[in-house]
XYZ file of C-alpha atoms in Angstrom:
295
model
C 58.065 -15.161 -4.421
C 55.842 -12.385 -5.729
C 52.113 -13.000 -5.549
C 49.432 -10.980 -7.263
C 47.577 -11.084 -3.936
C 50.361 -9.359 -1.956
C 48.937 -5.840 -1.901
C 50.514 -3.045 0.152
C 48.897 -2.560 3.556
C 47.883 0.994 2.750
C 45.502 -0.031 -0.075
C 41.970 0.604 1.220
C 39.680 -1.623 -0.799
C 36.539 -0.442 1.013
C 37.344 3.130 0.029
C 38.094 2.059 -3.549
C 34.777 0.176 -3.729
C 32.809 3.165 -2.459
C 34.562 5.487 -4.895
C 33.853 3.093 -7.780
C 30.184 2.897 -6.741
C 29.889 6.697 -6.677
C 31.567 7.020 -10.065
C 29.292 4.321 -11.479
C 26.218 6.146 -10.148
C 27.415 9.456 -11.570
C 27.910 7.806 -14.954
C 24.372 6.409 -14.811
C 22.893 9.841 -14.085
C 24.961 11.441 -16.840
C 23.873 8.759 -19.322
C 20.195 9.317 -18.498
C 20.466 13.086 -18.890
C 22.298 12.810 -22.195
C 19.797 10.257 -23.555
C 16.701 12.248 -22.629
C 17.585 15.919 -22.709
C 17.336 16.308 -26.471
C 13.666 15.303 -26.378
C 12.986 17.218 -23.146
C 14.856 20.342 -24.275
C 11.998 22.305 -25.937
C 9.981 22.268 -22.713
C 13.012 23.135 -20.590
C 13.942 26.065 -22.827
C 10.403 27.445 -22.819
C 9.385 26.877 -19.196
C 12.656 26.948 -17.249
C 14.958 29.177 -19.287
C 12.302 31.524 -20.631
C 13.382 31.582 -24.290
C 11.030 31.500 -27.280
C 13.230 29.587 -29.734
C 12.212 29.443 -33.391
C 15.355 27.819 -34.791
C 18.018 25.537 -33.377
C 21.044 23.782 -34.814
C 23.791 21.566 -33.486
C 27.283 22.943 -32.992
C 30.448 20.899 -32.281
C 30.734 20.251 -28.550
C 34.508 19.774 -28.457
C 36.125 23.119 -27.620
C 39.867 22.896 -28.182
C 42.207 25.767 -27.438
C 44.515 25.585 -24.436
C 42.079 23.072 -22.890
C 39.578 20.566 -24.160
C 36.060 20.856 -22.790
C 32.947 18.882 -23.694
C 29.762 20.748 -22.676
C 26.684 18.750 -21.710
C 24.525 20.659 -24.182
C 25.552 23.193 -26.780
C 23.329 24.692 -29.501
C 23.200 27.685 -31.787
C 19.663 29.051 -31.479
C 17.551 31.966 -32.713
C 14.657 33.278 -30.627
C 11.401 34.890 -31.755
C 12.945 38.376 -31.586
C 15.610 37.368 -34.105
C 18.470 37.186 -31.608
C 20.985 34.427 -32.402
C 23.177 33.077 -29.620
C 24.958 30.023 -28.274
C 22.950 28.143 -25.638
C 25.148 26.266 -23.194
C 23.663 24.015 -20.469
C 25.416 21.878 -17.867
C 23.679 19.196 -15.748
C 24.950 18.952 -12.183
C 23.995 16.440 -9.482
C 26.277 17.681 -6.706
C 27.656 20.984 -5.496
C 30.972 21.821 -7.094
C 32.744 24.878 -5.746
C 34.888 25.162 -8.896
C 31.809 25.282 -11.167
C 31.926 29.046 -11.607
C 35.475 28.794 -12.992
C 34.524 25.974 -15.350
C 31.622 28.042 -16.676
C 33.896 31.070 -17.089
C 36.350 28.956 -19.088
C 33.516 27.744 -21.294
C 32.310 31.317 -21.797
C 35.687 32.607 -23.000
C 36.257 29.646 -25.340
C 32.741 29.848 -26.804
C 32.989 33.599 -27.365
C 36.335 33.160 -29.070
C 35.173 30.289 -31.291
C 31.717 31.527 -32.382
C 31.824 35.318 -31.910
C 28.190 35.181 -30.723
C 26.489 36.015 -27.412
C 26.475 33.059 -25.008
C 23.651 32.173 -22.611
C 24.796 29.782 -19.874
C 22.796 27.712 -17.420
C 23.536 25.033 -14.864
C 20.577 22.745 -14.125
C 21.071 21.353 -10.631
C 19.512 17.877 -10.388
C 20.637 17.055 -6.852
C 18.624 17.143 -3.647
C 18.267 20.311 -1.607
C 19.507 23.773 -2.449
C 22.630 24.154 -4.583
C 25.483 25.919 -2.818
C 27.742 26.677 -5.766
C 29.068 30.202 -6.378
C 27.567 31.722 -9.535
C 29.689 34.883 -9.837
C 33.279 36.018 -10.189
C 33.637 39.584 -9.033
C 37.255 40.675 -9.370
C 38.641 44.082 -10.285
C 39.400 43.021 -13.818
C 36.939 40.161 -14.243
C 33.163 40.178 -13.853
C 31.349 36.951 -14.704
C 28.152 35.104 -13.778
C 26.014 32.220 -14.965
C 22.446 31.235 -14.124
C 21.809 28.356 -11.745
C 18.420 26.604 -11.753
C 17.548 23.899 -9.200
C 14.959 21.398 -10.375
C 13.934 20.941 -6.725
C 12.455 24.469 -6.914
C 10.324 23.688 -9.979
C 6.773 22.318 -9.730
C 6.902 18.713 -10.933
C 3.688 19.115 -12.947
C 5.549 21.356 -15.399
C 7.509 18.268 -16.448
C 4.452 15.992 -16.347
C 2.787 18.288 -18.880
C 5.505 17.416 -21.391
C 4.261 15.503 -24.426
C 7.331 13.255 -24.265
C 8.215 10.590 -21.699
C 11.785 11.914 -21.636
C 10.473 15.180 -20.235
C 8.069 13.513 -17.812
C 10.752 11.482 -16.020
C 12.462 14.716 -14.891
C 9.405 15.310 -12.696
C 10.900 12.937 -10.123
C 13.678 15.499 -9.504
C 11.295 18.432 -9.111
C 9.176 19.859 -6.272
C 6.139 17.774 -5.317
C 4.548 20.786 -3.563
C 1.253 19.984 -1.816
C 0.745 16.613 -3.496
C 3.154 14.796 -1.204
C 5.591 12.070 -2.173
C 3.161 9.149 -2.532
C 0.654 10.916 -4.767
C 3.356 12.642 -6.826
C 5.187 9.373 -7.517
C 1.964 7.685 -8.602
C 1.172 10.622 -10.909
C 4.660 10.440 -12.411
C 4.427 6.684 -13.014
C 1.002 7.036 -14.624
C 2.209 9.949 -16.742
C 5.268 8.103 -18.024
C 3.289 4.913 -18.639
C 0.659 6.839 -20.619
C 3.323 8.311 -22.873
C 5.308 5.107 -23.422
C 5.922 3.531 -26.828
C 5.857 -0.211 -26.285
C 6.973 -2.468 -23.442
C 10.679 -1.933 -24.124
C 10.363 1.849 -23.825
C 8.247 1.467 -20.678
C 10.880 -0.706 -19.030
C 13.662 1.706 -19.992
C 11.868 4.769 -18.609
C 10.881 3.006 -15.389
C 14.482 1.884 -14.879
C 15.648 5.461 -15.432
C 13.082 6.678 -12.899
C 14.331 4.112 -10.388
C 17.900 5.358 -10.813
C 16.922 9.040 -10.594
C 14.849 8.321 -7.470
C 18.153 7.627 -5.700
C 19.082 11.298 -6.099
C 16.106 12.124 -3.854
C 16.496 9.115 -1.522
C 13.146 7.854 -2.783
C 14.186 4.250 -3.458
C 11.692 2.679 -1.042
C 8.885 5.120 -1.806
C 9.357 4.523 -5.519
C 9.116 0.739 -5.080
C 5.943 1.183 -3.025
C 4.443 3.457 -5.664
C 5.141 0.870 -8.354
C 3.368 -1.803 -6.311
C 0.392 0.426 -5.507
C -0.571 0.840 -9.163
C -2.171 -2.441 -10.219
C -1.472 -2.101 -13.911
C 2.243 -1.874 -13.188
C 2.311 -5.202 -11.357
C 4.827 -7.600 -12.763
C 2.216 -10.400 -12.789
C 0.122 -8.448 -15.282
C 2.687 -9.224 -17.930
C 2.327 -12.951 -17.209
C -0.093 -14.567 -19.746
C -1.220 -17.104 -17.108
C -2.099 -14.275 -14.720
C -4.024 -12.477 -17.461
C -5.842 -15.702 -18.401
C -6.833 -16.257 -14.771
C -7.934 -12.632 -14.459
C -10.092 -12.948 -17.585
C -11.580 -16.196 -16.286
C -12.389 -14.535 -12.977
C -14.161 -11.684 -14.735
C -16.184 -14.137 -16.846
C -17.188 -16.174 -13.795
C -18.230 -12.983 -12.047
C -20.444 -12.023 -14.987
C -22.046 -15.486 -15.042
C -22.729 -15.345 -11.314
C -24.320 -11.931 -11.768
C -26.561 -13.238 -14.552
C -27.612 -16.248 -12.486
C -28.504 -14.054 -9.532
C -30.544 -11.808 -11.804
C -32.406 -14.759 -13.265
C -33.227 -16.148 -9.821
C -34.649 -12.817 -8.701
C -36.803 -12.771 -11.827
C -37.982 -16.364 -11.154
C -38.931 -15.474 -7.571
C -40.962 -12.491 -8.789
C -42.817 -14.671 -11.329
C -43.392 -17.372 -8.718
C -44.937 -14.815 -6.385
C -47.398 -13.697 -9.054
C -48.302 -17.330 -9.899
C -48.861 -18.086 -6.230
C -51.267 -15.149 -5.959
C -53.233 -16.632 -8.879
C -53.639 -19.881 -6.955
C -51.444 -22.016 -9.183
C -50.232 -25.172 -7.393
C -46.723 -25.056 -5.944
C -45.507 -28.112 -7.901
C -46.453 -26.445 -11.191
C -44.767 -23.176 -10.125
C -41.626 -25.151 -9.239
C -41.645 -26.901 -12.620
C -42.059 -23.581 -14.459
C -39.588 -21.424 -12.456
C -37.167 -24.209 -11.395
C -37.376 -22.972 -7.822
C -37.588 -25.494 -4.984
C -40.887 -26.139 -3.180
C -39.256 -24.777 -0.023
C -38.403 -21.506 -1.774
C -41.929 -21.209 -3.134
C -43.512 -21.882 0.290
C -41.541 -18.945 1.747
C -43.096 -16.502 -0.703
């Protein structure tokens, strides 16, 4: 009798699980980049790509000829010198030896479809140095694209963005002399300062947590979250906030009481110098006779 649990011996479920996990992670990264790049793009174009764009418009991202390709980012732009061209950007989290051929295919299809110059870039989001070929140098074919690794870029360039979508890319950049702990705290503070409500804050922090995996910063990121008091989960608890407010109020009252007692002691000392009886000083200042005798 056939059973749905009678799988062939050669099926490796551990391998299938790992492959599914990797594909799921890749989809998460791709989703984050696609969600945030539109808002982060002006800063990337200006600071990473070096273009002074004065006009930009969407172009269809489905290129159908002999093949169908869907670029990560495709725009028709005009720079400050009046040059109009197609800007094509791909986001890459791992080294892909066939990337140069993919970019060449894109180039030919874009040239054919739009009859405009094409500027191509691959933004490498992975850890370490990218090892992908960037040129084809054959007798009858010369081609190249530009490869930019975010790990070579100072993370403060992204933190200077006026949008949270740009700031979160700082976690993939170079922390330079700040070190991991300080840089992560700066990134969290920067993103939190630019948030738009609790929902947006939660979404950006979750995206940061996912992107931290690309740099193996999972543990460091969790520690950084805990080290910043205002990010503590308890702060969002109304009972915690009520207790915190009560503690602050009690502290203020204690401070006032201490100040009043010091004032009473000073007055008692002056009264004692004038020869006023201790019982009258005690009645006036509310200090004990023992406290007055010590003066």
